[in-house]
Amino acid sequence: MAHRVTLIPGDGIGPEIVEAARRVIEASGANIEWEVVEAGEKVMAEYGTPLPDYVLESIKKNKVALKGPMTTPVGTGFRSVNVALRKALDLYANVRPAKSLPGVITRYENIDLITVRENTEDLYAGVEHMVGEDAAESIKIITRKASQRIVRFAFELARREGRKKVTAVHKANIMKYTDGLFLAVAREVAAEYPDIEFEDMIVDAMAMKLVQTPEKFDVMVMPNLYGDILSDLCAGLVGGLGVAPGANIGDEYAVFEPVHGSAPKHAGQNRVNPLAEILSGVMMLKHLGEMDAAAKIERALTKVLPNKDMVTYDLGGTAKTSEMADYIIKHL
């Protein structure tokens, strides 16, 4: 049977890179039936929101979505379309792998890291207010329930993928209640997985060590804000946001999308790099159990990425977005 998947083209460069990813996924032999739904700026005038109910209804029906980047309008609608999706669907785990790719020249080699970021609370819960006219206050929320499930998610992912170590990242030396709770829960959950090494690391030290000795880390789990920052750092180790895929996963639903934004100034030019969207599609295929199709795409990328005639300008090449997709399809 075909896997029915919600496809959200998004804003800016979204439609171009989503189309490239769709073509590659279909050519891989994966049995996907797409349900295309529009969201973002283009539906604001008609629906008064960038995230109409039919988008959530589609994802709830199909359980899985592949999404392009979206621009969040300023001053109206949701604070963030992505945050709204995560809250509405309880997509509590943000998973961002960072892996060295052949042909993508960086300062580092053989990077293979996964950042697991708690997606629903911390400072990103958006509980903030003004205190008089000259001060603003934001409330950091950490709960036992959210901490338990994200740490357990990280250990289950590590076990499933044959990973050796999980590192919990925190600032419990200063925030003794909030990050202290997260760390205490992480240690409790780690005791349930004696087959996987566990350590904890203060977030500022973690940032330094990721730059100095990234090979010493494997799976990292952390609260929301730290995960947002350190996952971008990890993307920088392997070539930047243009090669960084991502997934937002809950107990029932999963939405796959690139880490980068909608880059509206490049929209419609058929020149941007579709790799992060394609790699997000590979993550989706693995989630669906389409392992052969995912492996075919990964093998094709090893042939295409080192060839500068086959990749886009930001990867040092001359190909257009659609042409890069053509080359990947040719090498499947």
Coordinates of C-alpha atoms in Angstrom, one line a residue:
M1 CA 0.0 0.0 0.0
A2 CA 1.1 3.6 -0.7
H3 CA 2.1 5.8 2.2
R4 CA -0.2 8.9 2.2
V5 CA 1.9 11.9 3.1
T6 CA 0.9 15.6 3.6
L7 CA 3.1 17.8 1.4
I8 CA 3.3 21.5 2.4
P9 CA 5.3 23.6 -0.2
G10 CA 5.7 26.6 2.1
D11 CA 6.9 30.1 1.3
G12 CA 9.8 31.7 -0.5
I13 CA 12.1 29.0 -1.9
G14 CA 9.9 26.3 -0.4
P15 CA 7.9 25.3 -3.5
E16 CA 11.1 24.9 -5.5
I17 CA 13.0 22.8 -3.1
V18 CA 9.9 20.8 -2.1
E19 CA 9.3 20.0 -5.8
A20 CA 12.9 18.8 -6.2
A21 CA 12.6 16.6 -3.1
R22 CA 9.2 15.2 -4.3
R23 CA 10.7 14.2 -7.7
V24 CA 13.7 12.5 -6.1
I25 CA 11.6 10.6 -3.6
E26 CA 9.2 9.4 -6.3
A27 CA 12.1 8.4 -8.5
S28 CA 13.6 6.3 -5.6
G29 CA 10.8 3.8 -5.9
A30 CA 9.1 4.8 -2.6
N31 CA 5.4 4.2 -2.8
I32 CA 4.1 7.7 -1.7
E33 CA 0.8 9.3 -2.3
W34 CA 0.9 13.0 -1.7
E35 CA -1.8 15.3 -0.3
V36 CA -0.7 18.8 -1.1
V37 CA -1.9 21.5 1.2
E38 CA -1.0 25.2 1.2
A39 CA 0.0 27.2 4.3
G40 CA 2.0 30.3 5.1
E41 CA 1.9 33.8 3.7
K42 CA 0.0 32.8 0.5
V43 CA -3.1 31.8 2.5
M44 CA -3.2 34.7 5.0
A45 CA -5.5 36.9 2.9
E46 CA -8.1 34.2 2.5
Y47 CA -8.0 32.5 5.9
G48 CA -6.5 35.2 8.2
T49 CA -3.9 32.8 9.5
P50 CA -0.8 31.1 8.0
L51 CA -1.9 27.8 9.4
P52 CA -5.5 27.0 8.4
D53 CA -7.4 24.1 10.1
Y54 CA -7.2 22.0 7.0
V55 CA -3.4 21.7 7.3
L56 CA -3.6 20.2 10.8
E57 CA -6.5 18.0 9.7
S58 CA -4.5 16.6 6.8
I59 CA -1.5 15.8 9.0
K60 CA -3.7 14.2 11.6
K61 CA -5.2 12.0 9.0
N62 CA -2.0 11.1 7.2
K63 CA 0.3 11.1 10.3
V64 CA 3.3 12.2 8.3
A65 CA 4.2 15.4 6.5
L66 CA 7.0 16.8 4.4
K67 CA 7.2 20.5 4.7
G68 CA 9.0 23.4 3.0
P69 CA 10.2 26.5 5.0
M70 CA 7.6 29.1 5.9
T71 CA 7.7 32.8 6.5
T72 CA 5.9 33.9 9.6
P73 CA 4.1 37.3 9.2
V74 CA 5.1 40.0 11.6
G75 CA 2.4 41.3 14.0
T76 CA -0.4 39.0 13.0
G77 CA -1.3 35.3 13.1
F78 CA 0.9 32.9 15.0
R79 CA 4.2 33.8 16.7
S80 CA 5.7 31.1 14.5
V81 CA 4.0 28.6 12.1
N82 CA 6.5 26.0 13.1
V83 CA 5.9 26.5 16.9
A84 CA 2.2 26.4 16.2
L85 CA 2.5 23.0 14.4
R86 CA 4.6 21.6 17.2
K87 CA 2.2 22.6 19.9
A88 CA -1.0 21.6 18.0
L89 CA 0.4 18.1 17.1
D90 CA 2.5 17.6 20.3
L91 CA 5.7 17.2 18.2
Y92 CA 7.9 17.2 21.3
A93 CA 11.1 15.9 19.7
N94 CA 13.1 18.0 17.3
V95 CA 15.8 15.7 15.6
R96 CA 18.6 17.3 13.7
P97 CA 21.4 15.1 12.3
A98 CA 24.7 16.6 11.2
K99 CA 26.8 14.3 9.1
S100 CA 29.7 15.0 6.8
L101 CA 28.9 14.6 3.2
P102 CA 31.3 13.8 0.3
G103 CA 32.1 16.8 -1.8
V104 CA 30.9 19.3 0.8
I105 CA 34.2 21.0 1.9
T106 CA 34.3 22.1 5.5
R107 CA 36.9 22.4 8.3
Y108 CA 35.9 19.0 9.7
E109 CA 35.7 15.5 8.5
N110 CA 33.8 12.4 9.6
I111 CA 31.2 14.3 11.6
D112 CA 28.2 12.2 12.6
L113 CA 26.1 13.8 15.3
I114 CA 22.4 14.0 16.3
T115 CA 20.9 16.8 18.3
V116 CA 17.6 15.9 20.1
R117 CA 15.9 19.1 21.2
E118 CA 12.9 19.3 23.5
N119 CA 10.3 21.1 21.4
T120 CA 7.4 22.2 23.6
E121 CA 8.6 24.3 26.6
D122 CA 11.7 26.1 28.0
L123 CA 11.9 29.8 27.1
Y124 CA 10.2 29.0 23.8
A125 CA 6.9 28.4 25.5
G126 CA 6.5 32.2 24.9
V127 CA 5.4 33.1 28.4
E128 CA 6.7 36.6 28.6
H129 CA 5.4 40.1 29.5
M130 CA 6.5 43.6 30.3
V131 CA 7.3 44.7 33.8
G132 CA 6.5 48.4 33.7
E133 CA 7.9 50.3 30.8
D134 CA 11.5 49.5 31.1
A135 CA 11.8 45.7 31.8
A136 CA 10.6 42.5 30.1
E137 CA 10.4 39.1 31.7
S138 CA 10.3 35.7 30.1
I139 CA 9.5 32.5 32.1
K140 CA 11.6 29.4 31.6
I141 CA 9.4 26.3 32.0
I142 CA 10.9 22.8 32.5
T143 CA 8.6 19.9 33.5
R144 CA 9.4 16.4 34.6
K145 CA 7.0 14.9 32.0
A146 CA 8.6 16.7 29.1
S147 CA 12.1 16.1 30.3
Q148 CA 11.4 12.3 30.8
R149 CA 10.0 11.8 27.3
I150 CA 12.6 13.7 25.4
V151 CA 15.5 12.0 27.2
R152 CA 13.8 8.6 26.7
F153 CA 13.3 9.5 23.1
A154 CA 17.0 10.2 22.7
F155 CA 18.0 6.9 24.3
E156 CA 15.6 4.9 22.2
L157 CA 16.9 6.6 19.1
A158 CA 20.5 5.8 20.1
R159 CA 19.6 2.2 20.8
R160 CA 17.7 1.9 17.5
E161 CA 20.5 3.3 15.4
G162 CA 23.3 1.5 17.3
R163 CA 24.7 4.7 18.8
K164 CA 27.1 4.4 21.8
K165 CA 26.6 7.5 23.9
V166 CA 24.0 10.1 24.9
T167 CA 25.1 13.5 26.3
A168 CA 22.6 15.6 28.2
V169 CA 23.3 19.4 27.8
H170 CA 22.2 21.8 30.5
K171 CA 23.1 24.9 32.7
A172 CA 22.2 23.3 36.0
N173 CA 25.2 25.0 37.7
I174 CA 23.3 28.3 37.4
M175 CA 19.7 27.4 36.9
K176 CA 19.5 24.9 39.6
Y177 CA 15.7 24.4 39.6
T178 CA 14.8 24.4 35.9
D179 CA 18.0 22.8 34.3
G180 CA 18.6 21.1 37.6
L181 CA 15.3 19.2 37.1
F182 CA 16.2 18.4 33.5
L183 CA 19.5 17.0 34.6
A184 CA 18.1 15.0 37.5
V185 CA 15.5 13.4 35.2
A186 CA 18.1 12.7 32.5
R187 CA 20.2 10.8 35.1
E188 CA 17.1 8.8 36.2
V189 CA 16.2 7.8 32.6
A190 CA 19.9 7.0 31.7
A191 CA 19.9 4.4 34.5
E192 CA 17.3 2.4 32.4
Y193 CA 19.8 2.1 29.5
P194 CA 22.9 0.5 30.9
D195 CA 24.0 -0.5 27.4
I196 CA 24.5 3.2 26.3
E197 CA 27.1 5.4 27.8
F198 CA 25.7 8.6 29.4
E199 CA 27.4 11.9 30.3
D200 CA 26.2 15.4 31.0
M201 CA 27.8 18.7 29.8
I202 CA 27.3 22.3 30.7
V203 CA 26.1 24.1 27.6
D204 CA 28.9 26.6 27.2
A205 CA 31.5 23.9 27.6
M206 CA 29.6 21.8 25.1
A207 CA 29.7 24.6 22.5
M208 CA 33.5 24.8 22.9
K209 CA 34.0 21.0 22.8
L210 CA 31.9 20.6 19.7
V211 CA 34.3 22.9 17.9
Q212 CA 37.4 21.3 19.4
T213 CA 36.6 17.6 19.5
P214 CA 33.2 16.9 17.8
E215 CA 34.3 13.2 17.3
K216 CA 33.8 12.6 21.0
F217 CA 30.0 13.1 20.8
D218 CA 27.2 11.0 19.4
V219 CA 23.6 11.8 20.4
M220 CA 23.0 15.0 22.4
V221 CA 19.7 15.8 24.2
M222 CA 18.8 19.2 25.6
P223 CA 16.1 21.7 26.4
N224 CA 14.6 23.9 23.6
L225 CA 16.8 27.0 23.5
Y226 CA 20.1 25.1 23.8
G227 CA 19.0 22.7 21.1
D228 CA 18.1 25.5 18.7
I229 CA 21.6 27.1 19.1
L230 CA 23.8 23.9 19.2
S231 CA 22.0 22.3 16.3
D232 CA 23.0 25.3 14.1
L233 CA 26.5 25.0 15.4
C234 CA 26.5 21.3 14.4
A235 CA 25.2 22.3 11.0
G236 CA 28.1 24.6 10.6
L237 CA 30.5 21.7 11.2
V238 CA 29.2 19.9 8.1
G239 CA 28.6 22.8 5.7
G240 CA 25.8 25.0 7.0
L241 CA 22.1 25.1 7.1
G242 CA 21.9 24.3 3.4
V243 CA 22.8 20.7 4.2
A244 CA 20.9 20.4 7.5
P245 CA 17.7 18.3 7.6
G246 CA 15.3 18.1 10.4
A247 CA 12.3 16.3 11.9
N248 CA 9.6 17.1 14.5
I249 CA 8.3 13.9 16.0
G250 CA 5.6 13.1 18.5
D251 CA 3.9 9.9 19.6
E252 CA 1.4 10.1 16.8
Y253 CA 2.6 12.5 14.1
A254 CA 5.9 13.5 12.4
V255 CA 6.7 16.5 10.3
F256 CA 10.0 16.6 8.3
E257 CA 11.5 19.9 7.1
P258 CA 14.9 21.5 6.5
V259 CA 16.5 23.6 9.2
H260 CA 16.9 26.7 7.0
G261 CA 14.4 29.4 6.4
S262 CA 12.3 30.5 3.4
A263 CA 15.0 32.9 1.9
P264 CA 12.3 35.0 0.0
K265 CA 14.9 37.1 -1.9
H266 CA 15.9 33.9 -3.8
A267 CA 12.4 32.7 -4.5
G268 CA 11.5 31.8 -8.1
Q269 CA 15.1 31.9 -9.3
N270 CA 15.6 28.1 -9.5
R271 CA 19.1 28.5 -8.0
V272 CA 18.9 27.4 -4.3
N273 CA 20.2 24.2 -2.9
P274 CA 17.5 21.6 -2.3
L275 CA 19.8 19.2 -0.4
A276 CA 18.4 19.9 3.1
E277 CA 14.8 19.3 1.9
I278 CA 15.9 16.1 0.1
L279 CA 17.7 14.9 3.2
S280 CA 14.6 15.7 5.3
G281 CA 12.8 13.5 2.8
V282 CA 15.3 10.7 3.4
M283 CA 14.6 11.0 7.1
M284 CA 10.9 10.7 6.3
L285 CA 11.4 7.6 4.2
K286 CA 13.3 5.9 7.1
H287 CA 10.5 6.8 9.4
L288 CA 8.0 5.2 7.0
G289 CA 10.2 2.1 6.8
E290 CA 11.2 2.8 3.2
M291 CA 14.8 1.9 3.9
D292 CA 15.8 0.8 0.4
A293 CA 14.5 4.0 -1.2
A294 CA 16.3 6.1 1.5
A295 CA 19.6 4.2 0.9
K296 CA 19.3 4.7 -2.9
I297 CA 19.0 8.4 -2.5
E298 CA 22.0 8.5 -0.1
R299 CA 24.1 6.5 -2.5
A300 CA 23.1 8.8 -5.4
L301 CA 24.2 11.8 -3.3
T302 CA 27.7 10.3 -2.9
K303 CA 28.0 10.4 -6.7
V304 CA 26.5 13.9 -7.3
L305 CA 27.9 16.0 -4.5
P306 CA 31.6 15.8 -5.4
N307 CA 30.8 16.8 -9.0
K308 CA 30.6 20.6 -9.1
D309 CA 28.7 20.6 -12.4
M310 CA 25.8 18.8 -10.6
V311 CA 25.4 21.0 -7.5
T312 CA 24.1 24.5 -6.8
Y313 CA 26.2 27.7 -6.3
D314 CA 26.5 27.5 -2.5
L315 CA 28.1 24.1 -2.9
G316 CA 30.6 25.5 -5.3
G317 CA 28.7 24.4 -8.4
T318 CA 26.8 25.7 -11.4
A319 CA 23.6 23.7 -11.5
K320 CA 20.1 25.0 -11.0
T321 CA 17.8 23.6 -8.3
S322 CA 15.8 21.5 -10.8
E323 CA 19.1 20.4 -12.5
M324 CA 20.5 19.1 -9.2
A325 CA 17.4 17.1 -8.7
D326 CA 17.8 15.7 -12.3
Y327 CA 21.3 14.6 -11.6
I328 CA 20.4 12.9 -8.3
I329 CA 17.5 11.1 -10.1
K330 CA 19.9 10.0 -12.9
H331 CA 22.2 8.4 -10.3
L332 CA 19.6 6.6 -8.4

